[in-house]
Amino acid sequence: MYWWMDARSDMITFQILAATNGWFAIALAPNSTLANGSITVCSLDCNSQLSLSNWYANKGHAKPSEGPFNFTTPVAHHFNNVEQKSSCTFTRPLKAQHPLYDHTITNEPIHVLWAFGETKDFDYHGKNRGSVVLNLIQPVVRAFHQKL
């Protein structure tokens, strides 16, 4: 995952790379269980067109619900047939658009969770998941690489 901000517009851009031709997602949550998490899911349809959806989780370890609001704007997507890898780039506001379904990104650490699946439909990820605590506004820079 890569990210950068445009302070003039109060927007943040994320780029997610995943070794799948199914769905992949990131979530912003106050804890690592995904409870009260705001999730952005990227998937490619059968024509390799990007589908971007927002979900939220009221409880940790329970299937999230599709959100009633769309906070993200797709920028680009790519699927490499040879390497079976996908990428998705999208923007979203730093400020929450709805307090029940979204998180304001501040200069505080937040749990960033990731997951991916092998199918086109957003479903349980099994062991294809992980999390890290990051400050997205002022990150601590150090060498870190984890394959998705």
CSV table of N, CA and C in Angstrom, one decimal:
chain,number,residue,atom,x,y,z
A,1,MET,N,0.8,-1.2,0.0
A,1,MET,CA,0.0,0.0,0.0
A,1,MET,C,0.9,1.2,0.0
A,2,TYR,N,0.5,2.2,-0.8
A,2,TYR,CA,1.2,3.5,-0.9
A,2,TYR,C,0.1,4.5,-0.6
A,3,TRP,N,0.5,5.7,-0.1
A,3,TRP,CA,-0.5,6.8,0.0
A,3,TRP,C,0.2,8.1,0.0
A,4,TRP,N,-0.5,9.1,-0.4
A,4,TRP,CA,0.0,10.5,-0.4
A,4,TRP,C,-1.2,11.4,-0.3
A,5,MET,N,-0.9,12.6,0.2
A,5,MET,CA,-1.9,13.6,0.5
A,5,MET,C,-1.8,14.8,-0.3
A,6,ASP,N,-2.9,15.5,-0.5
A,6,ASP,CA,-3.0,16.8,-1.2
A,6,ASP,C,-3.6,17.7,-0.1
A,7,ALA,N,-2.7,18.4,0.6
A,7,ALA,CA,-3.2,19.2,1.7
A,7,ALA,C,-4.1,20.4,1.3
A,8,ARG,N,-3.9,20.8,0.0
A,8,ARG,CA,-4.8,21.9,-0.5
A,8,ARG,C,-6.2,21.5,-0.6
A,9,SER,N,-6.5,20.2,-0.9
A,9,SER,CA,-7.9,19.7,-1.1
A,9,SER,C,-8.3,18.8,0.1
A,10,ASP,N,-7.5,18.6,1.1
A,10,ASP,CA,-7.8,17.7,2.2
A,10,ASP,C,-8.2,16.3,1.7
A,11,MET,N,-7.5,15.9,0.7
A,11,MET,CA,-7.8,14.5,0.2
A,11,MET,C,-6.5,13.7,0.4
A,12,ILE,N,-6.8,12.4,0.5
A,12,ILE,CA,-5.7,11.4,0.5
A,12,ILE,C,-5.9,10.4,-0.6
A,13,THR,N,-4.8,10.0,-1.2
A,13,THR,CA,-4.9,9.0,-2.3
A,13,THR,C,-4.2,7.7,-1.8
A,14,PHE,N,-4.8,6.6,-2.0
A,14,PHE,CA,-4.2,5.3,-1.7
A,14,PHE,C,-4.0,4.5,-3.0
A,15,GLN,N,-2.9,3.7,-3.0
A,15,GLN,CA,-2.7,2.8,-4.1
A,15,GLN,C,-2.5,1.4,-3.4
A,16,ILE,N,-3.3,0.4,-3.7
A,16,ILE,CA,-3.2,-0.9,-3.2
A,16,ILE,C,-2.7,-1.9,-4.2
A,17,LEU,N,-1.7,-2.7,-3.9
A,17,LEU,CA,-1.2,-3.7,-4.8
A,17,LEU,C,-1.5,-5.1,-4.2
A,18,ALA,N,-2.0,-6.0,-4.9
A,18,ALA,CA,-2.3,-7.3,-4.4
A,18,ALA,C,-2.1,-8.4,-5.4
A,19,ALA,N,-1.6,-9.6,-4.9
A,19,ALA,CA,-1.4,-10.7,-5.8
A,19,ALA,C,-2.6,-11.5,-5.9
A,20,THR,N,-3.6,-11.0,-6.5
A,20,THR,CA,-4.9,-11.7,-6.7
A,20,THR,C,-5.6,-11.1,-7.9
A,21,ASN,N,-6.5,-11.9,-8.5
A,21,ASN,CA,-7.4,-11.3,-9.6
A,21,ASN,C,-8.8,-11.3,-9.0
A,22,GLY,N,-8.9,-11.4,-7.7
A,22,GLY,CA,-10.2,-11.3,-7.0
A,22,GLY,C,-10.3,-9.9,-6.4
A,23,TRP,N,-11.0,-9.9,-5.3
A,23,TRP,CA,-11.2,-8.6,-4.6
A,23,TRP,C,-10.0,-8.4,-3.6
A,24,PHE,N,-9.8,-7.1,-3.2
A,24,PHE,CA,-8.8,-6.8,-2.2
A,24,PHE,C,-9.3,-5.5,-1.6
A,25,ALA,N,-8.9,-5.3,-0.3
A,25,ALA,CA,-9.5,-4.2,0.5
A,25,ALA,C,-8.5,-3.7,1.5
A,26,ILE,N,-8.7,-2.4,1.9
A,26,ILE,CA,-8.1,-1.9,3.1
A,26,ILE,C,-9.2,-1.3,4.0
A,27,ALA,N,-8.9,-1.3,5.3
A,27,ALA,CA,-9.9,-0.7,6.2
A,27,ALA,C,-9.2,0.2,7.2
A,28,LEU,N,-9.8,1.2,7.7
A,28,LEU,CA,-9.3,2.1,8.7
A,28,LEU,C,-10.2,1.8,9.9
A,29,ALA,N,-9.6,1.5,11.0
A,29,ALA,CA,-10.4,1.1,12.2
A,29,ALA,C,-9.7,1.5,13.5
A,30,PRO,N,-10.4,1.7,14.6
A,30,PRO,CA,-9.8,2.1,15.8
A,30,PRO,C,-9.1,1.0,16.5
A,31,ASN,N,-9.2,-0.3,16.0
A,31,ASN,CA,-8.6,-1.4,16.6
A,31,ASN,C,-8.3,-2.5,15.6
A,32,SER,N,-7.6,-3.6,15.9
A,32,SER,CA,-7.3,-4.6,14.9
A,32,SER,C,-8.4,-5.6,14.7
A,33,THR,N,-9.5,-5.5,15.3
A,33,THR,CA,-10.6,-6.5,15.1
A,33,THR,C,-11.6,-6.0,14.0
A,34,LEU,N,-11.4,-4.9,13.5
A,34,LEU,CA,-12.2,-4.3,12.5
A,34,LEU,C,-13.5,-3.7,13.0
A,35,ALA,N,-13.8,-3.8,14.3
A,35,ALA,CA,-15.0,-3.2,14.8
A,35,ALA,C,-15.0,-1.7,14.6
A,36,ASN,N,-16.1,-1.2,14.1
A,36,ASN,CA,-16.3,0.2,13.7
A,36,ASN,C,-15.3,0.6,12.6
A,37,GLY,N,-15.0,-0.3,11.7
A,37,GLY,CA,-14.1,-0.1,10.7
A,37,GLY,C,-14.7,0.4,9.4
A,38,SER,N,-14.0,1.3,8.7
A,38,SER,CA,-14.5,1.8,7.4
A,38,SER,C,-13.6,1.1,6.3
A,39,ILE,N,-14.3,0.4,5.4
A,39,ILE,CA,-13.6,-0.5,4.5
A,39,ILE,C,-13.8,-0.1,3.0
A,40,THR,N,-12.7,-0.1,2.2
A,40,THR,CA,-12.8,0.2,0.8
A,40,THR,C,-12.4,-1.1,0.1
A,41,VAL,N,-13.3,-1.6,-0.7
A,41,VAL,CA,-13.1,-2.9,-1.5
A,41,VAL,C,-12.9,-2.6,-2.9
A,42,CYS,N,-11.8,-3.1,-3.5
A,42,CYS,CA,-11.6,-3.0,-4.9
A,42,CYS,C,-11.7,-4.4,-5.5
A,43,SER,N,-12.4,-4.5,-6.7
A,43,SER,CA,-12.5,-5.7,-7.4
A,43,SER,C,-12.5,-5.5,-8.9
A,44,LEU,N,-12.2,-6.5,-9.6
A,44,LEU,CA,-12.3,-6.3,-11.1
A,44,LEU,C,-13.4,-7.2,-11.6
A,45,ASP,N,-14.2,-6.7,-12.5
A,45,ASP,CA,-15.3,-7.5,-13.0
A,45,ASP,C,-14.7,-8.4,-14.1
A,46,CYS,N,-15.6,-9.2,-14.8
A,46,CYS,CA,-15.2,-10.1,-15.8
A,46,CYS,C,-14.6,-9.4,-17.0
A,47,ASN,N,-14.8,-8.1,-17.2
A,47,ASN,CA,-14.2,-7.3,-18.2
A,47,ASN,C,-13.0,-6.5,-17.8
A,48,SER,N,-12.5,-6.8,-16.6
A,48,SER,CA,-11.3,-6.2,-16.0
A,48,SER,C,-11.6,-4.7,-15.7
A,49,GLN,N,-12.8,-4.4,-15.4
A,49,GLN,CA,-13.2,-3.0,-15.0
A,49,GLN,C,-13.2,-2.9,-13.5
A,50,LEU,N,-12.7,-1.8,-13.0
A,50,LEU,CA,-12.7,-1.6,-11.5
A,50,LEU,C,-14.0,-1.4,-10.9
A,51,SER,N,-14.3,-2.1,-9.8
A,51,SER,CA,-15.4,-1.8,-9.0
A,51,SER,C,-14.9,-1.4,-7.6
A,52,LEU,N,-15.4,-0.3,-7.1
A,52,LEU,CA,-15.0,0.2,-5.8
A,52,LEU,C,-16.2,0.4,-5.0
A,53,SER,N,-16.2,-0.2,-3.8
A,53,SER,CA,-17.3,-0.1,-2.9
A,53,SER,C,-16.8,0.2,-1.4
A,54,ASN,N,-17.7,0.8,-0.7
A,54,ASN,CA,-17.4,1.1,0.7
A,54,ASN,C,-18.3,0.3,1.6
A,55,TRP,N,-17.7,-0.3,2.7
A,55,TRP,CA,-18.3,-1.1,3.7
A,55,TRP,C,-18.0,-0.6,5.0
A,56,TYR,N,-18.8,-1.1,6.0
A,56,TYR,CA,-18.5,-0.8,7.4
A,56,TYR,C,-18.7,-2.0,8.3
A,57,ALA,N,-18.0,-2.1,9.4
A,57,ALA,CA,-18.2,-3.2,10.3
A,57,ALA,C,-18.6,-2.7,11.7
A,58,ASN,N,-19.8,-3.0,12.1
A,58,ASN,CA,-20.2,-2.7,13.5
A,58,ASN,C,-19.5,-3.5,14.5
A,59,LYS,N,-19.2,-4.7,14.2
A,59,LYS,CA,-18.6,-5.7,15.2
A,59,LYS,C,-17.4,-6.2,14.5
A,60,GLY,N,-16.4,-6.6,15.4
A,60,GLY,CA,-15.2,-7.3,14.9
A,60,GLY,C,-15.6,-8.7,14.6
A,61,HIS,N,-14.9,-9.3,13.7
A,61,HIS,CA,-15.0,-10.7,13.4
A,61,HIS,C,-16.4,-11.1,12.9
A,62,ALA,N,-17.1,-10.1,12.3
A,62,ALA,CA,-18.4,-10.4,11.7
A,62,ALA,C,-18.4,-9.8,10.3
A,63,LYS,N,-19.3,-10.3,9.4
A,63,LYS,CA,-19.3,-9.9,8.0
A,63,LYS,C,-19.7,-8.4,8.0
A,64,PRO,N,-18.9,-7.5,7.3
A,64,PRO,CA,-19.3,-6.1,7.2
A,64,PRO,C,-20.5,-5.9,6.4
A,65,SER,N,-21.1,-4.8,6.4
A,65,SER,CA,-22.3,-4.4,5.6
A,65,SER,C,-21.8,-3.4,4.6
A,66,GLU,N,-22.5,-3.4,3.4
A,66,GLU,CA,-22.2,-2.4,2.4
A,66,GLU,C,-22.7,-1.0,2.9
A,67,GLY,N,-21.8,0.0,2.8
A,67,GLY,CA,-22.2,1.3,3.4
A,67,GLY,C,-23.2,2.0,2.5
A,68,PRO,N,-24.0,2.9,3.1
A,68,PRO,CA,-25.0,3.6,2.3
A,68,PRO,C,-24.4,4.8,1.6
A,69,PHE,N,-23.1,5.1,1.9
A,69,PHE,CA,-22.4,6.2,1.2
A,69,PHE,C,-21.2,5.8,0.5
A,70,ASN,N,-20.8,6.5,-0.5
A,70,ASN,CA,-19.6,6.2,-1.2
A,70,ASN,C,-18.6,7.4,-1.0
A,71,PHE,N,-17.5,7.1,-0.2
A,71,PHE,CA,-16.6,8.1,0.1
A,71,PHE,C,-15.4,8.2,-0.8
A,72,THR,N,-15.2,7.2,-1.7
A,72,THR,CA,-14.0,7.1,-2.5
A,72,THR,C,-14.3,7.4,-3.9
A,73,THR,N,-13.2,7.9,-4.6
A,73,THR,CA,-13.3,8.1,-6.0
A,73,THR,C,-12.2,7.3,-6.7
A,74,PRO,N,-12.5,6.4,-7.6
A,74,PRO,CA,-11.5,5.7,-8.3
A,74,PRO,C,-10.6,6.6,-9.2
A,75,VAL,N,-9.3,6.3,-9.2
A,75,VAL,CA,-8.4,7.0,-10.0
A,75,VAL,C,-7.8,6.1,-11.1
A,76,ALA,N,-7.4,4.9,-10.8
A,76,ALA,CA,-6.8,4.0,-11.8
A,76,ALA,C,-6.9,2.6,-11.3
A,77,HIS,N,-6.8,1.7,-12.2
A,77,HIS,CA,-6.7,0.2,-11.8
A,77,HIS,C,-5.8,-0.5,-12.9
A,78,HIS,N,-5.3,-1.6,-12.5
A,78,HIS,CA,-4.5,-2.4,-13.5
A,78,HIS,C,-4.5,-3.8,-13.0
A,79,PHE,N,-4.6,-4.7,-14.0
A,79,PHE,CA,-4.4,-6.1,-13.7
A,79,PHE,C,-3.4,-6.7,-14.6
A,80,ASN,N,-2.4,-7.4,-14.1
A,80,ASN,CA,-1.3,-8.0,-14.8
A,80,ASN,C,-1.6,-9.5,-15.0
A,81,ASN,N,-2.0,-9.9,-16.2
A,81,ASN,CA,-2.4,-11.3,-16.4
A,81,ASN,C,-1.3,-12.3,-16.2
A,82,VAL,N,-0.1,-11.9,-16.5
A,82,VAL,CA,1.1,-12.7,-16.4
A,82,VAL,C,1.4,-13.0,-14.9
A,83,GLU,N,1.5,-12.0,-14.1
A,83,GLU,CA,1.9,-12.1,-12.7
A,83,GLU,C,0.7,-12.3,-11.8
A,84,GLN,N,-0.6,-12.2,-12.3
A,84,GLN,CA,-1.8,-12.3,-11.5
A,84,GLN,C,-1.8,-11.4,-10.4
A,85,LYS,N,-1.5,-10.1,-10.7
A,85,LYS,CA,-1.4,-9.0,-9.7
A,85,LYS,C,-2.4,-7.9,-10.1
A,86,SER,N,-3.0,-7.3,-9.1
A,86,SER,CA,-3.9,-6.2,-9.3
A,86,SER,C,-3.4,-5.0,-8.6
A,87,SER,N,-3.8,-3.8,-9.1
A,87,SER,CA,-3.6,-2.6,-8.4
A,87,SER,C,-4.8,-1.7,-8.5
A,88,CYS,N,-5.0,-0.9,-7.5
A,88,CYS,CA,-6.2,0.0,-7.4
A,88,CYS,C,-5.8,1.3,-6.7
A,89,THR,N,-6.1,2.4,-7.4
A,89,THR,CA,-5.8,3.7,-6.8
A,89,THR,C,-7.1,4.5,-6.7
A,90,PHE,N,-7.2,5.1,-5.5
A,90,PHE,CA,-8.5,5.8,-5.2
A,90,PHE,C,-8.2,7.0,-4.2
A,91,THR,N,-9.0,8.0,-4.3
A,91,THR,CA,-8.9,9.1,-3.3
A,91,THR,C,-10.1,9.1,-2.4
A,92,ARG,N,-9.9,9.7,-1.3
A,92,ARG,CA,-11.0,9.9,-0.3
A,92,ARG,C,-10.7,11.2,0.5
A,93,PRO,N,-11.7,11.8,1.1
A,93,PRO,CA,-11.5,12.9,2.0
A,93,PRO,C,-10.8,12.5,3.3
A,94,LEU,N,-10.0,13.4,3.8
A,94,LEU,CA,-9.4,13.2,5.2
A,94,LEU,C,-10.5,13.2,6.2
A,95,LYS,N,-11.5,14.1,6.1
A,95,LYS,CA,-12.5,14.2,7.0
A,95,LYS,C,-13.6,13.2,6.7
A,96,ALA,N,-14.1,12.6,7.8
A,96,ALA,CA,-15.2,11.6,7.7
A,96,ALA,C,-16.4,12.3,7.0
A,97,GLN,N,-17.0,11.6,6.1
A,97,GLN,CA,-18.2,12.1,5.4
A,97,GLN,C,-19.5,11.7,6.2
A,98,HIS,N,-19.4,10.7,7.1
A,98,HIS,CA,-20.5,10.3,7.9
A,98,HIS,C,-20.0,9.7,9.2
A,99,PRO,N,-20.3,10.1,10.4
A,99,PRO,CA,-19.7,9.6,11.6
A,99,PRO,C,-19.9,8.2,11.9
A,100,LEU,N,-21.0,7.6,11.4
A,100,LEU,CA,-21.3,6.2,11.7
A,100,LEU,C,-20.5,5.2,10.7
A,101,TYR,N,-20.2,5.7,9.5
A,101,TYR,CA,-19.7,4.8,8.5
A,101,TYR,C,-18.3,5.1,8.0
A,102,ASP,N,-17.6,6.1,8.6
A,102,ASP,CA,-16.4,6.5,8.1
A,102,ASP,C,-15.5,7.0,9.2
A,103,HIS,N,-14.2,7.2,9.0
A,103,HIS,CA,-13.3,7.7,10.0
A,103,HIS,C,-12.5,8.9,9.4
A,104,THR,N,-12.4,9.9,10.3
A,104,THR,CA,-11.6,11.1,9.9
A,104,THR,C,-10.1,10.6,10.1
A,105,ILE,N,-9.3,10.9,9.1
A,105,ILE,CA,-7.9,10.6,9.2
A,105,ILE,C,-7.2,11.8,9.8
A,106,THR,N,-6.6,11.6,11.0
A,106,THR,CA,-5.9,12.7,11.7
A,106,THR,C,-4.4,12.4,11.9
A,107,ASN,N,-3.8,13.2,12.6
A,107,ASN,CA,-2.4,13.1,12.9
A,107,ASN,C,-2.2,12.1,14.1
A,108,GLU,N,-2.9,11.1,14.1
A,108,GLU,CA,-2.8,10.1,15.2
A,108,GLU,C,-2.7,8.7,14.5
A,109,PRO,N,-2.1,7.7,15.2
A,109,PRO,CA,-2.1,6.4,14.7
A,109,PRO,C,-3.5,5.8,14.5
A,110,ILE,N,-3.6,5.0,13.5
A,110,ILE,CA,-4.9,4.3,13.2
A,110,ILE,C,-4.5,2.9,12.7
A,111,HIS,N,-5.4,2.0,12.9
A,111,HIS,CA,-5.2,0.6,12.5
A,111,HIS,C,-5.6,0.6,11.0
A,112,VAL,N,-4.6,0.1,10.2
A,112,VAL,CA,-4.9,-0.1,8.7
A,112,VAL,C,-4.9,-1.6,8.5
A,113,LEU,N,-6.0,-2.2,8.1
A,113,LEU,CA,-6.1,-3.6,7.9
A,113,LEU,C,-6.2,-3.9,6.4
A,114,TRP,N,-5.7,-5.0,6.0
A,114,TRP,CA,-5.8,-5.4,4.6
A,114,TRP,C,-6.3,-6.8,4.5
A,115,ALA,N,-6.9,-7.1,3.4
A,115,ALA,CA,-7.3,-8.5,3.1
A,115,ALA,C,-7.5,-8.6,1.6
A,116,PHE,N,-7.6,-9.9,1.2
A,116,PHE,CA,-7.9,-10.1,-0.2
A,116,PHE,C,-8.5,-11.5,-0.4
A,117,GLY,N,-9.3,-11.7,-1.5
A,117,GLY,CA,-9.9,-13.0,-1.8
A,117,GLY,C,-9.6,-13.4,-3.2
A,118,GLU,N,-9.9,-14.6,-3.5
A,118,GLU,CA,-9.6,-15.2,-4.8
A,118,GLU,C,-10.7,-15.1,-5.8
A,119,THR,N,-11.9,-14.7,-5.3
A,119,THR,CA,-13.1,-14.5,-6.2
A,119,THR,C,-13.4,-13.1,-6.4
A,120,LYS,N,-14.3,-12.8,-7.3
A,120,LYS,CA,-14.7,-11.4,-7.6
A,120,LYS,C,-15.6,-10.9,-6.6
A,121,ASP,N,-16.3,-11.7,-5.8
A,121,ASP,CA,-17.2,-11.3,-4.8
A,121,ASP,C,-16.6,-11.1,-3.4
A,122,PHE,N,-16.8,-10.0,-2.8
A,122,PHE,CA,-16.3,-9.7,-1.5
A,122,PHE,C,-16.9,-10.7,-0.5
A,123,ASP,N,-16.0,-11.5,0.1
A,123,ASP,CA,-16.4,-12.5,1.0
A,123,ASP,C,-15.3,-12.7,2.0
A,124,TYR,N,-15.4,-13.8,2.9
A,124,TYR,CA,-14.4,-14.0,3.9
A,124,TYR,C,-13.1,-14.3,3.3
A,125,HIS,N,-12.1,-13.7,3.9
A,125,HIS,CA,-10.7,-13.7,3.4
A,125,HIS,C,-9.8,-14.9,3.9
A,126,GLY,N,-10.3,-15.6,4.9
A,126,GLY,CA,-9.4,-16.7,5.5
A,126,GLY,C,-8.2,-16.1,6.0
A,127,LYS,N,-7.0,-16.7,5.7
A,127,LYS,CA,-5.7,-16.2,6.2
A,127,LYS,C,-5.1,-15.1,5.4
A,128,ASN,N,-5.8,-14.6,4.4
A,128,ASN,CA,-5.3,-13.6,3.5
A,128,ASN,C,-5.6,-12.2,4.1
A,129,ARG,N,-5.0,-11.9,5.2
A,129,ARG,CA,-5.2,-10.6,5.9
A,129,ARG,C,-4.1,-10.2,6.8
A,130,GLY,N,-4.1,-9.0,7.2
A,130,GLY,CA,-3.1,-8.5,8.1
A,130,GLY,C,-3.4,-7.1,8.6
A,131,SER,N,-2.6,-6.5,9.4
A,131,SER,CA,-2.9,-5.2,9.9
A,131,SER,C,-1.6,-4.5,10.3
A,132,VAL,N,-1.6,-3.2,10.4
A,132,VAL,CA,-0.5,-2.4,10.8
A,132,VAL,C,-1.0,-1.1,11.4
A,133,VAL,N,-0.4,-0.6,12.4
A,133,VAL,CA,-0.8,0.7,12.9
A,133,VAL,C,0.1,1.8,12.3
A,134,LEU,N,-0.5,2.8,11.7
A,134,LEU,CA,0.2,3.8,11.0
A,134,LEU,C,-0.4,5.2,11.3
A,135,ASN,N,0.5,6.2,11.2
A,135,ASN,CA,0.1,7.6,11.2
A,135,ASN,C,0.1,8.0,9.8
A,136,LEU,N,-1.0,8.1,9.1
A,136,LEU,CA,-1.1,8.4,7.7
A,136,LEU,C,-0.7,9.9,7.4
A,137,ILE,N,-0.8,10.8,8.4
A,137,ILE,CA,-0.4,12.2,8.1
A,137,ILE,C,1.1,12.4,8.2
A,138,GLN,N,1.7,11.9,9.3
A,138,GLN,CA,3.1,12.0,9.5
A,138,GLN,C,3.7,10.6,9.8
A,139,PRO,N,3.9,9.8,8.8
A,139,PRO,CA,4.4,8.5,9.0
A,139,PRO,C,5.8,8.4,9.5
A,140,VAL,N,6.1,7.4,10.3
A,140,VAL,CA,7.5,7.1,10.6
A,140,VAL,C,8.1,6.3,9.5
A,141,VAL,N,9.1,6.8,8.9
A,141,VAL,CA,9.7,6.1,7.7
A,141,VAL,C,10.7,5.1,8.2
A,142,ARG,N,10.5,3.8,7.8
A,142,ARG,CA,11.4,2.8,8.0
A,142,ARG,C,11.2,1.7,7.0
A,143,ALA,N,12.1,0.8,6.8
A,143,ALA,CA,12.0,-0.2,5.8
A,143,ALA,C,10.9,-1.2,6.2
A,144,PHE,N,9.9,-1.4,5.4
A,144,PHE,CA,8.8,-2.3,5.7
A,144,PHE,C,8.2,-2.8,4.4
A,145,HIS,N,8.2,-4.1,4.2
A,145,HIS,CA,7.6,-4.6,3.0
A,145,HIS,C,6.9,-5.9,3.4
A,146,GLN,N,5.6,-6.0,3.0
A,146,GLN,CA,4.9,-7.3,3.3
A,146,GLN,C,4.1,-7.6,2.0
A,147,LYS,N,4.3,-8.8,1.5
A,147,LYS,CA,3.6,-9.2,0.3
A,147,LYS,C,2.1,-9.4,0.6
A,148,LEU,N,1.3,-8.9,-0.3
A,148,LEU,CA,-0.2,-9.2,-0.2
A,148,LEU,C,-0.5,-10.4,-1.2
